mmCIF file of C-alpha atoms in Angstrom:
data_model
loop_
_atom_site.group_PDB
_atom_site.id
_atom_site.type_symbol
_atom_site.label_atom_id
_atom_site.label_comp_id
_atom_site.label_asym_id
_atom_site.label_seq_id
_atom_site.Cartn_x
_atom_site.Cartn_y
_atom_site.Cartn_z
ATOM 1 C CA MET A 1 -20.127 -52.317 80.741
ATOM 2 C CA ALA A 2 -16.660 -50.562 80.492
ATOM 3 C CA PHE A 3 -18.005 -47.463 81.243
ATOM 4 C CA LYS A 4 -18.876 -48.203 84.880
ATOM 5 C CA ASN A 5 -15.388 -48.021 85.676
ATOM 6 C CA TYR A 6 -15.416 -44.224 85.063
ATOM 7 C CA GLN A 7 -17.624 -43.940 88.106
ATOM 8 C CA PRO A 8 -15.064 -44.732 90.778
ATOM 9 C CA ILE A 9 -12.532 -42.577 89.029
ATOM 10 C CA PHE A 10 -15.161 -39.143 89.657
ATOM 11 C CA LEU A 11 -16.254 -40.493 93.046
ATOM 12 C CA GLU A 12 -12.237 -40.555 93.804
ATOM 13 C CA ILE A 13 -12.321 -37.240 92.849
ATOM 14 C CA LYS A 14 -14.831 -36.013 94.710
ATOM 15 C CA LYS A 15 -13.955 -37.644 97.739
ATOM 16 C CA SER A 16 -10.866 -35.534 98.181
ATOM 17 C CA ARG A 17 -10.426 -32.388 97.986
ATOM 18 C CA PHE A 18 -6.447 -32.556 97.621
ATOM 19 C CA LEU A 19 -7.050 -34.632 94.481
ATOM 20 C CA ARG A 20 -9.683 -32.233 93.556
ATOM 21 C CA ILE A 21 -7.205 -29.285 93.015
ATOM 22 C CA GLN A 22 -4.552 -31.005 91.697
ATOM 23 C CA SER A 23 -6.902 -32.761 89.047
ATOM 24 C CA PHE A 24 -7.941 -29.593 88.225
ATOM 25 C CA THR A 25 -4.773 -27.854 88.231
ATOM 26 C CA LEU A 26 -3.210 -30.812 85.639
ATOM 27 C CA PHE A 27 -6.315 -30.247 83.364
ATOM 28 C CA LEU A 28 -6.026 -26.467 83.346
ATOM 29 C CA ILE A 29 -2.341 -26.293 82.625
ATOM 30 C CA THR A 30 -2.285 -29.123 80.173
ATOM 31 C CA TYR A 31 -5.355 -27.157 78.490
ATOM 32 C CA VAL A 32 -3.474 -24.044 78.215
ATOM 33 C CA ASP A 33 -0.514 -25.395 76.875
ATOM 34 C CA TRP A 34 -2.295 -27.549 74.056
ATOM 35 C CA THR A 35 -4.492 -24.726 73.145
ATOM 36 C CA LEU A 36 -1.238 -22.993 72.085
ATOM 37 C CA ILE A 37 0.774 -25.697 71.087
ATOM 38 C CA PRO A 38 -0.484 -25.808 67.400
ATOM 39 C CA PHE A 39 0.462 -22.173 67.227
ATOM 40 C CA ILE A 40 3.726 -22.484 68.376
ATOM 41 C CA THR A 41 4.456 -25.641 66.225
ATOM 42 C CA LYS A 42 3.479 -23.391 63.215
ATOM 43 C CA LEU A 43 5.542 -20.658 64.212
ATOM 44 C CA GLU A 44 8.515 -23.383 65.032
ATOM 45 C CA GLY A 45 7.932 -24.248 61.510
ATOM 46 C CA THR A 46 8.375 -21.104 59.870
ATOM 47 C CA TYR A 47 10.900 -19.380 61.943
ATOM 48 C CA LEU A 48 13.375 -22.122 63.396
ATOM 49 C CA PRO A 49 15.407 -24.628 61.846
ATOM 50 C CA VAL A 50 15.142 -28.165 62.038
ATOM 51 C CA PHE A 51 18.384 -28.977 64.343
ATOM 52 C CA VAL A 52 17.011 -26.467 66.576
ATOM 53 C CA ILE A 53 13.465 -28.353 66.974
ATOM 54 C CA SER A 54 15.166 -31.667 67.182
ATOM 55 C CA PHE A 55 17.341 -30.302 69.926
ATOM 56 C CA TYR A 56 14.319 -29.385 72.077
ATOM 57 C CA MET A 57 12.778 -32.907 71.322
ATOM 58 C CA LEU A 58 15.891 -34.351 72.228
ATOM 59 C CA ILE A 59 16.174 -32.242 75.516
ATOM 60 C CA GLY A 60 12.422 -33.492 76.208
ATOM 61 C CA ALA A 61 13.207 -36.790 75.956
ATOM 62 C CA LEU A 62 15.898 -36.926 78.868
ATOM 63 C CA ASP A 63 13.393 -37.152 81.351
ATOM 64 C CA GLY A 64 13.786 -40.966 82.292
ATOM 65 C CA PHE A 65 17.484 -40.330 82.057
ATOM 66 C CA ILE A 66 17.720 -37.187 84.819
ATOM 67 C CA GLN A 67 14.546 -38.675 87.097
ATOM 68 C CA PRO A 68 17.032 -39.964 89.777
ATOM 69 C CA LEU A 69 19.043 -36.519 89.903
ATOM 70 C CA PHE A 70 15.303 -35.273 91.526
ATOM 71 C CA LYS A 71 14.726 -38.517 93.926
ATOM 72 C CA ASN A 72 15.103 -36.581 97.255
ATOM 73 C CA LEU A 73 13.576 -33.402 96.053
ATOM 74 C CA LYS A 74 10.682 -31.694 98.469
ATOM 75 C CA ILE A 75 7.276 -31.919 96.200
ATOM 76 C CA TYR A 76 6.576 -28.402 97.181
ATOM 77 C CA ASN A 77 9.769 -26.976 95.508
ATOM 78 C CA ILE A 78 8.442 -29.140 92.365
ATOM 79 C CA TYR A 79 5.440 -26.776 92.191
ATOM 80 C CA LEU A 80 7.310 -23.668 93.521
ATOM 81 C CA PHE A 81 9.655 -24.264 90.161
ATOM 82 C CA ALA A 82 6.391 -24.720 88.046
ATOM 83 C CA ILE A 83 4.783 -21.249 89.235
ATOM 84 C CA GLY A 84 8.044 -19.686 88.376
ATOM 85 C CA LEU A 85 7.664 -21.255 84.871
ATOM 86 C CA ASP A 86 4.273 -20.398 84.338
ATOM 87 C CA LEU A 87 5.126 -16.548 85.316
ATOM 88 C CA ILE A 88 7.680 -16.684 82.891
ATOM 89 C CA GLN A 89 4.944 -17.841 80.021
ATOM 90 C CA ILE A 90 2.678 -15.559 80.916
ATOM 91 C CA PHE A 91 5.203 -12.355 80.518
ATOM 92 C CA SER A 92 6.807 -13.842 77.418
ATOM 93 C CA TYR A 93 3.209 -12.963 75.977
ATOM 94 C CA LEU A 94 3.975 -9.709 75.795
ATOM 95 C CA ILE A 95 6.971 -9.654 73.556
ATOM 96 C CA PHE A 96 4.855 -11.648 71.150
ATOM 97 C CA ASN A 97 4.474 -8.478 68.762
ATOM 98 C CA GLU A 98 8.014 -7.358 69.723
ATOM 99 C CA SER A 99 9.980 -10.747 68.455
ATOM 100 C CA ILE A 100 8.260 -13.526 67.440
ATOM 101 C CA LEU A 101 11.021 -15.578 66.872
ATOM 102 C CA LEU A 102 12.442 -14.911 70.708
ATOM 103 C CA PHE A 103 8.480 -15.441 71.641
ATOM 104 C CA THR A 104 8.794 -19.020 70.348
ATOM 105 C CA TYR A 105 12.242 -20.127 71.602
ATOM 106 C CA ILE A 106 10.889 -19.073 74.993
ATOM 107 C CA ILE A 107 7.534 -20.847 74.712
ATOM 108 C CA LEU A 108 9.468 -23.752 73.572
ATOM 109 C CA SER A 109 11.899 -23.954 76.260
ATOM 110 C CA ILE A 110 9.177 -23.861 78.833
ATOM 111 C CA PHE A 111 7.211 -26.704 77.342
ATOM 112 C CA THR A 112 10.333 -28.304 77.462
ATOM 113 C CA ILE A 113 10.984 -28.112 81.023
ATOM 114 C CA GLN A 114 7.563 -27.997 81.798
ATOM 115 C CA GLY A 115 7.106 -31.564 80.647
ATOM 116 C CA ILE A 116 10.357 -32.705 82.344
ATOM 117 C CA THR A 117 9.114 -31.167 85.691
ATOM 118 C CA PHE A 118 5.234 -32.764 85.529
ATOM 119 C CA GLU A 119 7.370 -36.126 85.150
ATOM 120 C CA VAL A 120 9.387 -35.644 88.340
ATOM 121 C CA ALA A 121 6.558 -34.273 89.848
ATOM 122 C CA ARG A 122 4.337 -37.496 88.831
ATOM 123 C CA ILE A 123 6.993 -39.800 90.704
ATOM 124 C CA HIS A 124 7.003 -37.473 93.946
ATOM 125 C CA THR A 125 3.122 -37.360 94.037
ATOM 126 C CA VAL A 126 2.678 -41.556 94.111
ATOM 127 C CA ASP A 127 3.909 -41.502 97.625
ATOM 128 C CA PHE A 128 0.971 -38.887 98.842
ATOM 129 C CA MET A 129 -1.659 -40.800 97.455
ATOM 130 C CA GLN A 130 -1.338 -43.292 100.051
ATOM 131 C CA ASP A 131 -2.315 -40.829 102.783
ATOM 132 C CA GLU A 132 -5.469 -40.140 100.451
ATOM 133 C CA GLU A 133 -6.814 -43.555 100.364
ATOM 134 C CA VAL A 134 -6.376 -43.649 96.583
ATOM 135 C CA GLU A 135 -5.211 -46.738 95.000
ATOM 136 C CA LEU A 136 -2.059 -46.013 92.327
ATOM 137 C CA LYS A 137 -3.867 -47.559 89.437
ATOM 138 C CA ASP A 138 -7.134 -45.275 90.217
ATOM 139 C CA TYR A 139 -4.706 -42.271 90.547
ATOM 140 C CA LEU A 140 -2.702 -42.980 87.397
ATOM 141 C CA MET A 141 -6.182 -43.389 85.762
ATOM 142 C CA ILE A 142 -7.748 -40.067 86.733
ATOM 143 C CA ARG A 143 -4.340 -38.253 85.541
ATOM 144 C CA SER A 144 -4.320 -39.867 82.075
ATOM 145 C CA PHE A 145 -8.253 -38.827 82.473
ATOM 146 C CA MET A 146 -7.525 -35.428 83.348
ATOM 147 C CA ILE A 147 -4.460 -34.883 80.780
ATOM 148 C CA SER A 148 -6.721 -36.542 77.724
ATOM 149 C CA SER A 149 -9.576 -34.481 78.440
ATOM 150 C CA ALA A 150 -7.637 -31.482 78.400
ATOM 151 C CA ILE A 151 -5.379 -32.304 74.989
ATOM 152 C CA VAL A 152 -9.091 -32.411 73.547
ATOM 153 C CA LEU A 153 -10.316 -29.545 74.422
ATOM 154 C CA GLY A 154 -7.489 -27.551 74.157
ATOM 155 C CA SER A 155 -7.007 -29.202 70.494
ATOM 156 C CA LEU A 156 -10.974 -27.947 69.708
ATOM 157 C CA THR A 157 -10.075 -24.683 71.278
ATOM 158 C CA ALA A 158 -7.515 -24.090 69.161
ATOM 159 C CA MET A 159 -9.449 -24.963 65.778
ATOM 160 C CA LEU A 160 -12.261 -22.753 67.182
ATOM 161 C CA PHE A 161 -9.919 -19.807 67.672
ATOM 162 C CA ASP A 162 -8.590 -20.113 64.147
ATOM 163 C CA TYR A 163 -11.420 -20.456 62.778
ATOM 164 C CA LEU A 164 -13.213 -17.334 64.505
ATOM 165 C CA ASN A 165 -10.127 -15.074 64.997
ATOM 166 C CA LYS A 166 -6.473 -14.714 63.329
ATOM 167 C CA ASN A 167 -5.301 -12.399 65.934
ATOM 168 C CA LEU A 168 -3.251 -14.371 68.360
ATOM 169 C CA ASN A 169 -3.281 -11.464 70.696
ATOM 170 C CA PHE A 170 -6.864 -12.257 71.776
ATOM 171 C CA LEU A 171 -6.026 -15.824 72.650
ATOM 172 C CA LEU A 172 -2.776 -14.885 74.641
ATOM 173 C CA ILE A 173 -5.031 -12.782 77.048
ATOM 174 C CA TYR A 174 -7.745 -15.836 77.345
ATOM 175 C CA LEU A 175 -4.549 -18.190 77.831
ATOM 176 C CA SER A 176 -2.834 -15.694 80.400
ATOM 177 C CA VAL A 177 -6.392 -15.226 82.629
ATOM 178 C CA LEU A 178 -6.535 -19.235 82.782
ATOM 179 C CA GLY A 179 -2.656 -18.781 83.307
ATOM 180 C CA LEU A 180 -3.353 -16.744 86.651
ATOM 181 C CA ILE A 181 -5.855 -19.184 88.153
ATOM 182 C CA GLY A 182 -3.525 -22.104 87.664
ATOM 183 C CA ILE A 183 -0.672 -20.263 89.160
ATOM 184 C CA LEU A 184 -2.940 -20.136 91.982
ATOM 185 C CA LEU A 185 -4.181 -23.593 92.246
ATOM 186 C CA GLN A 186 -0.439 -24.624 91.747
ATOM 187 C CA TYR A 187 0.246 -22.135 94.752
ATOM 188 C CA LYS A 188 -2.261 -24.436 97.358
ATOM 189 C CA LEU A 189 -0.744 -27.680 96.166
ATOM 190 C CA TYR A 190 2.276 -26.081 97.345
ATOM 191 C CA ASP A 191 1.090 -24.978 100.319
ATOM 192 C CA LYS A 192 -0.429 -28.168 101.272
ATOM 193 C CA PHE A 193 2.257 -30.367 99.772
ATOM 194 C CA LYS A 194 5.079 -28.507 102.393
ATOM 195 C CA LYS A 195 2.565 -28.599 105.322
ATOM 196 C CA ARG A 196 2.264 -32.728 104.998
ATOM 197 C CA VAL A 197 5.941 -32.834 104.457
ATOM 198 C CA ILE A 198 7.088 -30.889 107.454
ATOM 199 C CA ASN A 199 4.158 -32.270 109.495
ATOM 200 C CA SER A 200 5.999 -36.032 108.057
ATOM 201 C CA GLU A 201 9.207 -34.920 109.336
ATOM 202 C CA ILE A 202 8.356 -33.894 112.705
ATOM 203 C CA GLU A 203 6.304 -36.825 113.017
ATOM 204 C CA ILE A 204 9.739 -38.597 112.047
ATOM 205 C CA LYS A 205 11.725 -37.120 114.293
ATOM 206 C CA THR A 206 9.108 -37.139 117.125
ATOM 207 C CA ASP A 207 8.838 -41.418 116.862
ATOM 208 C CA LYS A 208 12.634 -41.343 116.705
ATOM 209 C CA LYS A 209 13.147 -39.256 120.110
ATOM 210 C CA GLU A 210 10.743 -41.704 121.887
ATOM 211 C CA LEU A 211 12.515 -44.645 120.402
ATOM 212 C CA PHE A 212 15.708 -43.358 121.773
ATOM 213 C CA GLU A 213 14.379 -42.671 125.312
ATOM 214 C CA LYS A 214 12.814 -46.320 125.441
ATOM 215 C CA PHE A 215 15.929 -47.766 124.854
ATOM 216 C CA ARG A 216 17.431 -45.265 127.382
ATOM 217 C CA ILE A 217 15.235 -46.367 129.941
#
């Protein structure tokens, strides 16, 4: 049966601590966003003109064009940037009651930049999957599974919250707590990626030095 294909996915996640952290981080951040997205969609339809909404859609579609600009970017810097975006998003919740319009603009801007950031990170992460002994196909399948799960649960959470409570402040508090957990996980990934990159650079320099010494002899 086709369902047996899920077994190796969970086994891959289980045997790699790095992959567990990354998978859960991706799930958590996507869950937070997709819990908030239905409410932001409602707000942008109420407060923003069509050309502004189209502008954000246009910017979000540029990730394929700008990928080459970040080809040599260190992956740990991507996660550091993502942490900054999450902090801004959490602090933006504080201005919801002060200016819904400004809140909507900030969240849409973060979502747009965040989408591009995730795509840039996905390309750079592929190289590190070789160290985890994870096939590229399995990694992409795990990523898709986590994103789909987060979107489904996030959408259900938004539906349930909208049915039970109309006060968005309670939802923002809930998402702030999850966002802080997501930041902690992203910092762990930042630290792990930084150590791997630095160690890899040291190994390359050592190999070059040894090779140079052999030629000298």
